[in-house]
Coordinates of C-alpha atoms and ligand atoms in Angstrom, one line a residue:
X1 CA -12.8 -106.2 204.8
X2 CA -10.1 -106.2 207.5
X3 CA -7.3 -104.2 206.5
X4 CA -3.9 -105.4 207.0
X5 CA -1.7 -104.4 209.9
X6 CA 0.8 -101.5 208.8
X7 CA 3.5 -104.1 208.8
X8 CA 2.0 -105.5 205.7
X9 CA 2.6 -102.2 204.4
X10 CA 5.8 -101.7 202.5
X11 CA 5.9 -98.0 202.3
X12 CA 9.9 -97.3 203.5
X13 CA 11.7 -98.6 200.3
X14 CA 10.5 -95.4 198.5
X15 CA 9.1 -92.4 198.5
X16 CA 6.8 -90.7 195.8
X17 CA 6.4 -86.9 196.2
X18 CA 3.6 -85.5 193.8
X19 CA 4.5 -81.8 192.4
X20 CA 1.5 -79.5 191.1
X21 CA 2.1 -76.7 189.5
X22 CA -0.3 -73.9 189.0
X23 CA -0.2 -70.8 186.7
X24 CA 1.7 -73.0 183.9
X25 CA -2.0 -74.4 183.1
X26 CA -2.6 -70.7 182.2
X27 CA 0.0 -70.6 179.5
X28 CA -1.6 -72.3 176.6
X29 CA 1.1 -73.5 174.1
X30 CA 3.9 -72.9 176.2
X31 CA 3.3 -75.0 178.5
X32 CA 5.6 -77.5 177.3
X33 CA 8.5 -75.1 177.4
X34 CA 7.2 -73.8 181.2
X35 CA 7.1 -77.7 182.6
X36 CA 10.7 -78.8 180.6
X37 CA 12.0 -75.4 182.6
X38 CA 10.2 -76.4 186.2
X39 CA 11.6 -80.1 185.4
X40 CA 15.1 -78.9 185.3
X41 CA 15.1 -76.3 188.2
X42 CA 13.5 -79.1 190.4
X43 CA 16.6 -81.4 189.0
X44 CA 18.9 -78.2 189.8
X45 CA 17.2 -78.3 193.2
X46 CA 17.8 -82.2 194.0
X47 CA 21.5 -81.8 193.0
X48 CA 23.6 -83.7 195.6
X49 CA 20.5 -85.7 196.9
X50 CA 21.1 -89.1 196.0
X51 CA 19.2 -91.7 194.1
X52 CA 16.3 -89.7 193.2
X53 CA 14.2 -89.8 189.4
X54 CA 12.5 -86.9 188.1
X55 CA 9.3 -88.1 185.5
X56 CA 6.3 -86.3 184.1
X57 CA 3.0 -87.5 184.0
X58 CA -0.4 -86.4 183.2
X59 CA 0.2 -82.3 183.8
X60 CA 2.1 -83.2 186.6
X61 CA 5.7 -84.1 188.5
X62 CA 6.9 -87.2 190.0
X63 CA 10.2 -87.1 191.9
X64 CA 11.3 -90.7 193.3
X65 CA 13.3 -90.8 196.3
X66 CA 14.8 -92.7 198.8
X67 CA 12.6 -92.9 201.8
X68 CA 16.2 -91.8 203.9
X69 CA 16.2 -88.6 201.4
X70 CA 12.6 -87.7 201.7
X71 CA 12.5 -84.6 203.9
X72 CA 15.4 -83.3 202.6
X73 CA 14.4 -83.5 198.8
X74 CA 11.1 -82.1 200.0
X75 CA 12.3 -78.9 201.4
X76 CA 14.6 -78.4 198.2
X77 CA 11.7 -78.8 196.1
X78 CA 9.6 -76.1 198.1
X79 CA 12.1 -73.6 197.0
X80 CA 11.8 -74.1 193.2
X81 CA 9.2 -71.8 191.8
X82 CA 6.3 -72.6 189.1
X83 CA 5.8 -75.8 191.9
X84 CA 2.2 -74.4 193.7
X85 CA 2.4 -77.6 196.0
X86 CA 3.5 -80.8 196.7
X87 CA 2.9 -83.9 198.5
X88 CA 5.0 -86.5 199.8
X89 CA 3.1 -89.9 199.3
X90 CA 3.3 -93.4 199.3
X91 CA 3.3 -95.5 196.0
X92 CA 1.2 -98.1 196.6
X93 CA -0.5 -101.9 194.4
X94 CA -3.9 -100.7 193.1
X95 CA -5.9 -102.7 195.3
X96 CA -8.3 -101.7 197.8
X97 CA -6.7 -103.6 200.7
X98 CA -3.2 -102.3 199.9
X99 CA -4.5 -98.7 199.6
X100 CA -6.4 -99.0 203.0
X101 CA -3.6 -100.1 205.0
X102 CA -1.4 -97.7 203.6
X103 CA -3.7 -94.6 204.2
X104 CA -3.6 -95.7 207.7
X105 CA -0.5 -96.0 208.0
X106 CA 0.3 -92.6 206.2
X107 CA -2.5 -91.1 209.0
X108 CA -1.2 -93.0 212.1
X109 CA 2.4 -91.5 211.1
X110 CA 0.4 -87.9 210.7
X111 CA -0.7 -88.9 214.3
X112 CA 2.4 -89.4 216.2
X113 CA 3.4 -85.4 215.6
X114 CA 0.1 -84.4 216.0
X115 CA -3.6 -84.7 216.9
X116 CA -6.2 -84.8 214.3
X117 CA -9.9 -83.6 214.7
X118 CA -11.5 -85.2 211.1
X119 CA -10.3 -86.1 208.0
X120 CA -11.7 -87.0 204.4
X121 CA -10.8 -89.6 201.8
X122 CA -10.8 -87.8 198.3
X123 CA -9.9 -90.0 195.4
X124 CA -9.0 -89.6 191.5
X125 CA -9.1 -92.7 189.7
X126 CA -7.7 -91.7 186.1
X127 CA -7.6 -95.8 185.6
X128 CA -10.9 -96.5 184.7
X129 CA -9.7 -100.4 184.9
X130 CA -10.0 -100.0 188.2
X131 CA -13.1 -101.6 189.3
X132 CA -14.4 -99.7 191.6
X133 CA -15.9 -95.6 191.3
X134 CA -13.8 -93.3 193.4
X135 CA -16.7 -92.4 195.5
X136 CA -17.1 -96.3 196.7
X137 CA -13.2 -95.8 196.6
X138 CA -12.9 -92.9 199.1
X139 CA -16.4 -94.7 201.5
X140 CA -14.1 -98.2 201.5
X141 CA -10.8 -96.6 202.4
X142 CA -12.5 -94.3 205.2
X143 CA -14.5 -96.9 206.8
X144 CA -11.1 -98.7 206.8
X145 CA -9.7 -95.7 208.7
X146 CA -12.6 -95.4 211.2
X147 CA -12.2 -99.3 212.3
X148 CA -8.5 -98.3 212.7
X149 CA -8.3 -95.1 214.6
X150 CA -11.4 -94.2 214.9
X151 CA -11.1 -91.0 213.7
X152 CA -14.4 -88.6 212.8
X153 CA -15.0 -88.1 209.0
X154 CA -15.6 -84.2 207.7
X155 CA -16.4 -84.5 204.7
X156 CA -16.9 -80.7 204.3
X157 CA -14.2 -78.9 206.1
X158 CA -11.4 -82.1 207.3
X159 CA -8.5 -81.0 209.0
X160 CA -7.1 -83.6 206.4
X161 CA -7.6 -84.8 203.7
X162 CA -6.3 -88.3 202.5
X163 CA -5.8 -88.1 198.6
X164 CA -5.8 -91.5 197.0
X165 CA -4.8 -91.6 193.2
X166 CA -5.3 -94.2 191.0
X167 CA -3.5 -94.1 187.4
X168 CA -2.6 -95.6 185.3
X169 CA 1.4 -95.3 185.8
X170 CA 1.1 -94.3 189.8
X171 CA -1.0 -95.5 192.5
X172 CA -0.3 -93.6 196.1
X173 CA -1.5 -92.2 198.7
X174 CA -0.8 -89.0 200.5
X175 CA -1.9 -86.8 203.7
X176 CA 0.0 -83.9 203.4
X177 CA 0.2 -81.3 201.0
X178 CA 2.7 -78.3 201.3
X179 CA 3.1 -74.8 199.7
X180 CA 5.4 -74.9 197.2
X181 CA 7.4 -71.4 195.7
X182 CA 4.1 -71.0 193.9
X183 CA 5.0 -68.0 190.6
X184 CA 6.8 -69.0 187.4
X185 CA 9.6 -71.0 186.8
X186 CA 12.6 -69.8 186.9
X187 CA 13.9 -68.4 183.4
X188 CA 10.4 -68.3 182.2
X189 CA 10.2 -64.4 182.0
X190 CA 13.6 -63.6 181.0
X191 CA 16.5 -62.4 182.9
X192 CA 17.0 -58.8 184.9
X193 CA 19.6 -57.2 186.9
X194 CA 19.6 -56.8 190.4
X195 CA 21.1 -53.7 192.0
X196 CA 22.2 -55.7 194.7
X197 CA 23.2 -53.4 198.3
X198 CA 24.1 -55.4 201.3
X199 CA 20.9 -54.1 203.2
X200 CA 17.5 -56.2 203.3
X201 CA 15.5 -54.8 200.4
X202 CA 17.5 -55.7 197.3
X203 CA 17.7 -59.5 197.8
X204 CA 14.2 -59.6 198.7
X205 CA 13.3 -57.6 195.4
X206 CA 15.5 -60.0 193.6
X207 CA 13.9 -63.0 195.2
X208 CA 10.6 -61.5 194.2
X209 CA 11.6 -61.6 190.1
X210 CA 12.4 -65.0 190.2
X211 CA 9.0 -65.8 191.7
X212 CA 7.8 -64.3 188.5
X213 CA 10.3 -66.5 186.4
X214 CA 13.0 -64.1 186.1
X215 CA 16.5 -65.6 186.2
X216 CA 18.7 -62.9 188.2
X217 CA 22.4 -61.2 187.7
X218 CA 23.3 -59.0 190.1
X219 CA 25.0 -56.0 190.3
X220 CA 27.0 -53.8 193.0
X221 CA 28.6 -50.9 193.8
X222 CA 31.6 -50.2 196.0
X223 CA 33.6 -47.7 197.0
X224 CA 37.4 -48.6 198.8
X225 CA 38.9 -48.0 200.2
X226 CA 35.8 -45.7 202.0
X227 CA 33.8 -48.9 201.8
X228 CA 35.6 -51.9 203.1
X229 CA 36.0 -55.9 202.0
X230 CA 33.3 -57.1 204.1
X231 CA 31.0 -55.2 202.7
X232 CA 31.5 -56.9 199.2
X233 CA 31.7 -60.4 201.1
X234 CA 28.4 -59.7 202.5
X235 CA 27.1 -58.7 199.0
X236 CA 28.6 -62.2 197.5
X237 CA 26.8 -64.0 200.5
X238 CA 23.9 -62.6 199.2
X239 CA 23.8 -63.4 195.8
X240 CA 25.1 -67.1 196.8
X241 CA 21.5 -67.1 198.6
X242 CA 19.8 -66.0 195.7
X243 CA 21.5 -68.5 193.4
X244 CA 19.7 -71.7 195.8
X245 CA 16.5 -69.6 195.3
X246 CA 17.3 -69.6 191.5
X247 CA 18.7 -73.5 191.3
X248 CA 21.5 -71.8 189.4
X249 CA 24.5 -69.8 189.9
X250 CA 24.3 -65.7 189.7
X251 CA 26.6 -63.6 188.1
X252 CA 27.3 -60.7 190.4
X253 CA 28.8 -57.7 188.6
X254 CA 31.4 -55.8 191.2
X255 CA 31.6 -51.9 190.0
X256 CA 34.2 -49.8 191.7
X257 CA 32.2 -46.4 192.0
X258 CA 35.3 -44.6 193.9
X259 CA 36.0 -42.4 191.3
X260 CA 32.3 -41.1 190.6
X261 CA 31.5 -40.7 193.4
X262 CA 34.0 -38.3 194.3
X263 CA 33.4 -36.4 191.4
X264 CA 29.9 -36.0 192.5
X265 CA 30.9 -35.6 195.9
X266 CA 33.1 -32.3 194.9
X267 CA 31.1 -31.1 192.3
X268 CA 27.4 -31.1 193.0
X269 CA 25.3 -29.1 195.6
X270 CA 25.0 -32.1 199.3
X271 CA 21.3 -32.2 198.7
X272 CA 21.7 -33.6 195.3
X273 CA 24.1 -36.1 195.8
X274 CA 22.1 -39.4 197.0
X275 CA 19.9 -39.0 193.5
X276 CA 23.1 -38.0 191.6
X277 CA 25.0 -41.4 192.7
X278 CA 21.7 -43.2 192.1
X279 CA 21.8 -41.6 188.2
X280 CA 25.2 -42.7 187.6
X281 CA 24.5 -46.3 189.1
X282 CA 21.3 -46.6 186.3
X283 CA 23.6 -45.4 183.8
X284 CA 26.2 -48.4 184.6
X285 CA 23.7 -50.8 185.1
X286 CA 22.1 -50.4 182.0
X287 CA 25.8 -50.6 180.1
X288 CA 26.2 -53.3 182.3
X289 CA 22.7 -55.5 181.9
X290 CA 22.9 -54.8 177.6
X291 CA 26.2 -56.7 177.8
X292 CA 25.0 -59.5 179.6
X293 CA 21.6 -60.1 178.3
X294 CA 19.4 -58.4 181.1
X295 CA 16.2 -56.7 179.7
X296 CA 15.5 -54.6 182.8
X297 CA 17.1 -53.4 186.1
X298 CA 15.6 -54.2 189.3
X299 CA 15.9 -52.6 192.4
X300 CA 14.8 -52.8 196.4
X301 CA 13.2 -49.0 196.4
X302 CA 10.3 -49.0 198.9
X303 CA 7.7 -45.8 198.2
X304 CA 8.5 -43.3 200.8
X305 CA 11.4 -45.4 203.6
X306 CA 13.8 -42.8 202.8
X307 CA 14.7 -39.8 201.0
X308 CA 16.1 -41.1 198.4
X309 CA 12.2 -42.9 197.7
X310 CA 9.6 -40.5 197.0
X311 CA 7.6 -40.3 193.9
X312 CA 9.7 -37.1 192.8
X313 CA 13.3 -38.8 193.3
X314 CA 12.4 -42.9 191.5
X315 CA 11.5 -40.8 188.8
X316 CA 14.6 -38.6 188.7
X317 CA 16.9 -41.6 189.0
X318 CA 14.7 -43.7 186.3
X319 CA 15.3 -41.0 184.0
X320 CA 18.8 -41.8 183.9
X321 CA 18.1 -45.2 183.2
X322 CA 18.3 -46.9 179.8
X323 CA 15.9 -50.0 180.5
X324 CA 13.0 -50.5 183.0
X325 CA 13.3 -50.0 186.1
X326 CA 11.2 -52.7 188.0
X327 CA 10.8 -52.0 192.0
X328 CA 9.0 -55.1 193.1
X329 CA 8.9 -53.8 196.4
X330 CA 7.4 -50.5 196.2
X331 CA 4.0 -50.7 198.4
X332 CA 5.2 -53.4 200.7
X333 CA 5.8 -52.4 204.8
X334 CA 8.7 -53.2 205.9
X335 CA 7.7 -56.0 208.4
X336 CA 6.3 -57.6 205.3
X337 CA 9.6 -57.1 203.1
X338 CA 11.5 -58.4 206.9
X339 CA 9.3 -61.7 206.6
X340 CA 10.2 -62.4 203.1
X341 CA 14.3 -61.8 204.0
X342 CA 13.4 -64.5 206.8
X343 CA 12.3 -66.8 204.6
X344 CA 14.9 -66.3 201.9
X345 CA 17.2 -66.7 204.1
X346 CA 19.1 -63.5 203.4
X347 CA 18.3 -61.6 206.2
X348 CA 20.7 -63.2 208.7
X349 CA 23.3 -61.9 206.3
X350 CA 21.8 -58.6 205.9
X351 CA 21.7 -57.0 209.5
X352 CA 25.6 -57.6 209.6
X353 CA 26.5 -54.2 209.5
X354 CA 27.9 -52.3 206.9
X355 CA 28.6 -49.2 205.1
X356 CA 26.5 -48.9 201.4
X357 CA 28.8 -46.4 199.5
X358 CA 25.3 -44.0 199.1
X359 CA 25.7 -43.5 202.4
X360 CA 28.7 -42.3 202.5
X361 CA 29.2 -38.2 202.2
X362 CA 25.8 -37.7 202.3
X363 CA 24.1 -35.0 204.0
X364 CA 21.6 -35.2 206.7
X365 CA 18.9 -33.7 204.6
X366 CA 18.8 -34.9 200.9
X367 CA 16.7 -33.2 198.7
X368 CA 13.3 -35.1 198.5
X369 CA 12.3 -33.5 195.2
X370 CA 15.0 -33.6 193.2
X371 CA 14.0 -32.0 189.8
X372 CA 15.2 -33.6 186.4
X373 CA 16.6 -30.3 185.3
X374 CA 18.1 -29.2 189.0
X375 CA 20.0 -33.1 188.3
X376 CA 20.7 -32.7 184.9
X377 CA 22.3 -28.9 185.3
X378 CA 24.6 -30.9 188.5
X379 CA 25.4 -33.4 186.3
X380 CA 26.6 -30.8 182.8
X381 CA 28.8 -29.6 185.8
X382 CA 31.1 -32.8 185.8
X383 CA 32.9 -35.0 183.3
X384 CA 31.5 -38.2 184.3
X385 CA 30.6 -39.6 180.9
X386 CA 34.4 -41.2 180.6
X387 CA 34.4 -42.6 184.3
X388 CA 30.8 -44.1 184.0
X389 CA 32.2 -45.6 180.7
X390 CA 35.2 -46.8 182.6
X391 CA 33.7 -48.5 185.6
X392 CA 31.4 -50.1 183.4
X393 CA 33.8 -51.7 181.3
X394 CA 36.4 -52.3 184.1
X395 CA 33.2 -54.2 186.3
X396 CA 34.4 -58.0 187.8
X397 CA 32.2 -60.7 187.0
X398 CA 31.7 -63.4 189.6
X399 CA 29.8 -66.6 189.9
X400 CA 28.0 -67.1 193.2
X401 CA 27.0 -71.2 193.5
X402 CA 24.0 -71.7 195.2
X403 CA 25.0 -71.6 198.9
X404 CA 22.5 -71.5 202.7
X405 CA 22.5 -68.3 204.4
X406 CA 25.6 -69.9 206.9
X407 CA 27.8 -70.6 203.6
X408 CA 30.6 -68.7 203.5
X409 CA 31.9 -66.7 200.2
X410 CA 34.0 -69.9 199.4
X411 CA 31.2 -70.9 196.9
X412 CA 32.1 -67.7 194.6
X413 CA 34.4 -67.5 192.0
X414 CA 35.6 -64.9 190.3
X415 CA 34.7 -65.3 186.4
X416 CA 36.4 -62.6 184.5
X417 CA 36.3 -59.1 183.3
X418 CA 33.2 -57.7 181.8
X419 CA 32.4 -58.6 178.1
X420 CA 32.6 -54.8 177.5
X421 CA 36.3 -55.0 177.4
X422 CA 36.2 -56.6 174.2
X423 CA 34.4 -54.0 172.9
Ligands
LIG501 P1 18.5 -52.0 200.5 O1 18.0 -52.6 201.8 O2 18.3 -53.0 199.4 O3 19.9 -51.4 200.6 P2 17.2 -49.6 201.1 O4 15.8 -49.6 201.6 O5 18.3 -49.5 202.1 O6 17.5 -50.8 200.2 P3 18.6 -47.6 199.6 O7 19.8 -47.9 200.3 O8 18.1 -46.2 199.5 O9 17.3 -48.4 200.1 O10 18.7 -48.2 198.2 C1 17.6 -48.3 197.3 C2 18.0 -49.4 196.2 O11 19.1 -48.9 195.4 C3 18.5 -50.7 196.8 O12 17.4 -51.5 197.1 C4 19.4 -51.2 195.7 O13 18.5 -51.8 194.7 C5 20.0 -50.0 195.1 N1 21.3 -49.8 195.7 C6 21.6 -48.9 196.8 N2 23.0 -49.0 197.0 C7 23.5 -49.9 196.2 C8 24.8 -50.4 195.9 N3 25.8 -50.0 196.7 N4 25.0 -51.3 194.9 C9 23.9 -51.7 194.2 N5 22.7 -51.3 194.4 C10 22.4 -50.4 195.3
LIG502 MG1 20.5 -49.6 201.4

């Protein structure tokens, strides 16, 4: 068989890119409900890309794209989480010739950026029509390949493998495949809130929930005029990141902590203070994530980076808190937690520097073992019951659009007061 020359093939009109997704196949009768959730995050991720289809097919994804569009609606859909990998590949007649020249033409293009030492053919023919097995399938289409590049076969460990898939509604071929967000889909899990600094830990814990379905609100405390605007504009940077990672926007809850914290500030002993501001911020956040739908609180605390983050203090500040407390990034080092910022693209925005209001009249020595009585006998001190209450209820709620780590805070809007107003 002499396979045709690649111009026979006609692979530029469009591209096919295969989606896999793996811990939904764990999930029993939901499953349904997990794939309708990844099929509408992947739409929410193609938004703006133009002329592509979504379908689904046989426990897996199909998104249809221009051939123009290709790379760009591929690196969309790596973001989008429940998606383990994907592969861009070429739809193709389901005919042995037609499959052969385009599987060397997928390679020769895999050639051109770079050298390959041996490749396999592995094929899944789910068309039993077909008249051929997939093992004489994947011999035919490698021999093919061997006349045309003369490239070595591995048939145990290739450096790649050329998948060839033979349905019954899609016939392609592909060469690549490439990690995609792996986790849950987003919403899958339910919905927490963030506390939300402008330092490199928070977004990176928040990132870290969605992975594990969680759709995320955010919340953050400020304190002008001590703390200034760019601090906040970092902040709504942030979540703007964290709403591309979540294909939808996040509501970012802005808390003026002024007042509290200058209550603390004069009324409790300096070694106190970082856990006491920590206390009050768990007791808004949990008003705050009950009157938006949020089941637990999130948070960027690493075990043991600062005082504020032994075992002692999280459970002195947890105490104060109404719902869990999830810390996503307890055990991780901080060259690990730096990798992930890199790759969320947050932490371009979170070396700016800026002043978090706990850092503000804080002593050089906190307390590292803060008891719960030492914080609750601080805290029967001060009347901060009716200013918790307050800042709670007086919080802005604003909607940050999904947005790259160079957007600026244009994409955010300011929504309205807190629902707590009402109340
Ligand atoms: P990050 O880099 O996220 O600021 P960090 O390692 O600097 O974390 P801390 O500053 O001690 O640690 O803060 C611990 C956690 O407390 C943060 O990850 C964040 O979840 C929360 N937090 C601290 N300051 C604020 C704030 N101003 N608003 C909202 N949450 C905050
Ligand atoms: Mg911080």
């Amino acid at each position: 068989m002499t396979p045709p020359t690649p111009l026979e093939v006609n692979a530029e009109a469009e591209a096919l890119i295969v989606l896999r997704h793996g811990e939904i196949f764990l999930k029993g009768d939901n499953r349904h409900h997990f794939e309708q959730l990844l099929v509408r995050n992947a739409r929410r991720a193609l938004t703006g890309i133009p002329g592509v289809t979504l379908e689904r097919a046989q426990g897996r994804c199909f998104a249809r794209v221009p051939q123009a569009q290709a790379a760009r609606a591929t690196s969309a859909l790596q973001r989008v989480f429940g998606i383990s990998s994907l592969s861009p590949a070429i739809p193709c007649p389901p005919a042995l010739d037609a499959l052969s020249a385009v599987a060397v033409h997928a390679l020769r293009g895999l050639l051109r950026q770079r050298a390959i030492r041996s490749f396999k053919v592995a094929t899944r023919r789910s068309d039993k029509r077909f008249p051929l097995p997939s093992t004489a399938v994947s011999s035919q289409i490698g021999a093919a390949i061997i006349d045309a590049l003369g490239l070595p076969v591995d048939v145990h460990t290739p450096e790649v493998t050329v998948g060839v898939e033979i349905g019954r509604e899609h016939c392609f071929v592909f060469v690549e495949r490439l990690p995609g967000g792996g986790g849950l889909p987003v919403g899958s899990t339910g919905e927490v809130l963030l506390l939300l600094s402008g330092g490199i830990d928070s977004p990176v814990a928040g990132h870290l929930m969605q992975k594990r379905g969680c759709a995320v609100q955010a919340i953050y405390f400020h304190s002008p005029p001590h703390t200034g605007p760019r601090a906040e504009d970092k902040v709504q940077r942030l979540a703007a990141r964290l709403a591309l990672s979540q294909q939808q926007p996040v509501a970012l809850h802005v808390v003026r902590f002024t007042a509290i914290q200058e209550l603390i500030h004069a009324g409790a002993p300096a070694e106190l203070l970082v856990v006491l501001y920590r206390r009050a911020m768990m007791r808004v956040a949990s008003v705050v994530a009950r009157s938006c739908g949020c089941t637990a609180l999130v948070t960027g605390d690493n075990l043991g980076q600062v005082a504020s983050q032994t075992l002692e203090n999280l459970a002195c500040v947890e105490d104060a808190a109404e719902l869990p407390v999830l810390r996503p990034l307890l055990t991780y080092d901080k060259h690990e937690t730096v990798a992930l910022a890199e790759r969320l693209g947050s932490f371009e925005i979170s070396i700016e520097p800026h002043l978090d209001c706990c850092s503000l009249f804080v002593p050089r020595h906190p307390a590292t073992r803060v008891s719960l009585k030492r914080a609750a006998t601080a805290e029967a001190a001060l009347a901060l019951a009716p200013l918790l209450e307050q800042a709670a209820r007086e919080a802005q709620i604003y909607r940050a659009l999904p947005a790259g780590s160079s957007a600026s805070a244009r994409n955010i809007f300011r929504l309205s007061q807190s629902p707590l107003v009402a109340k």
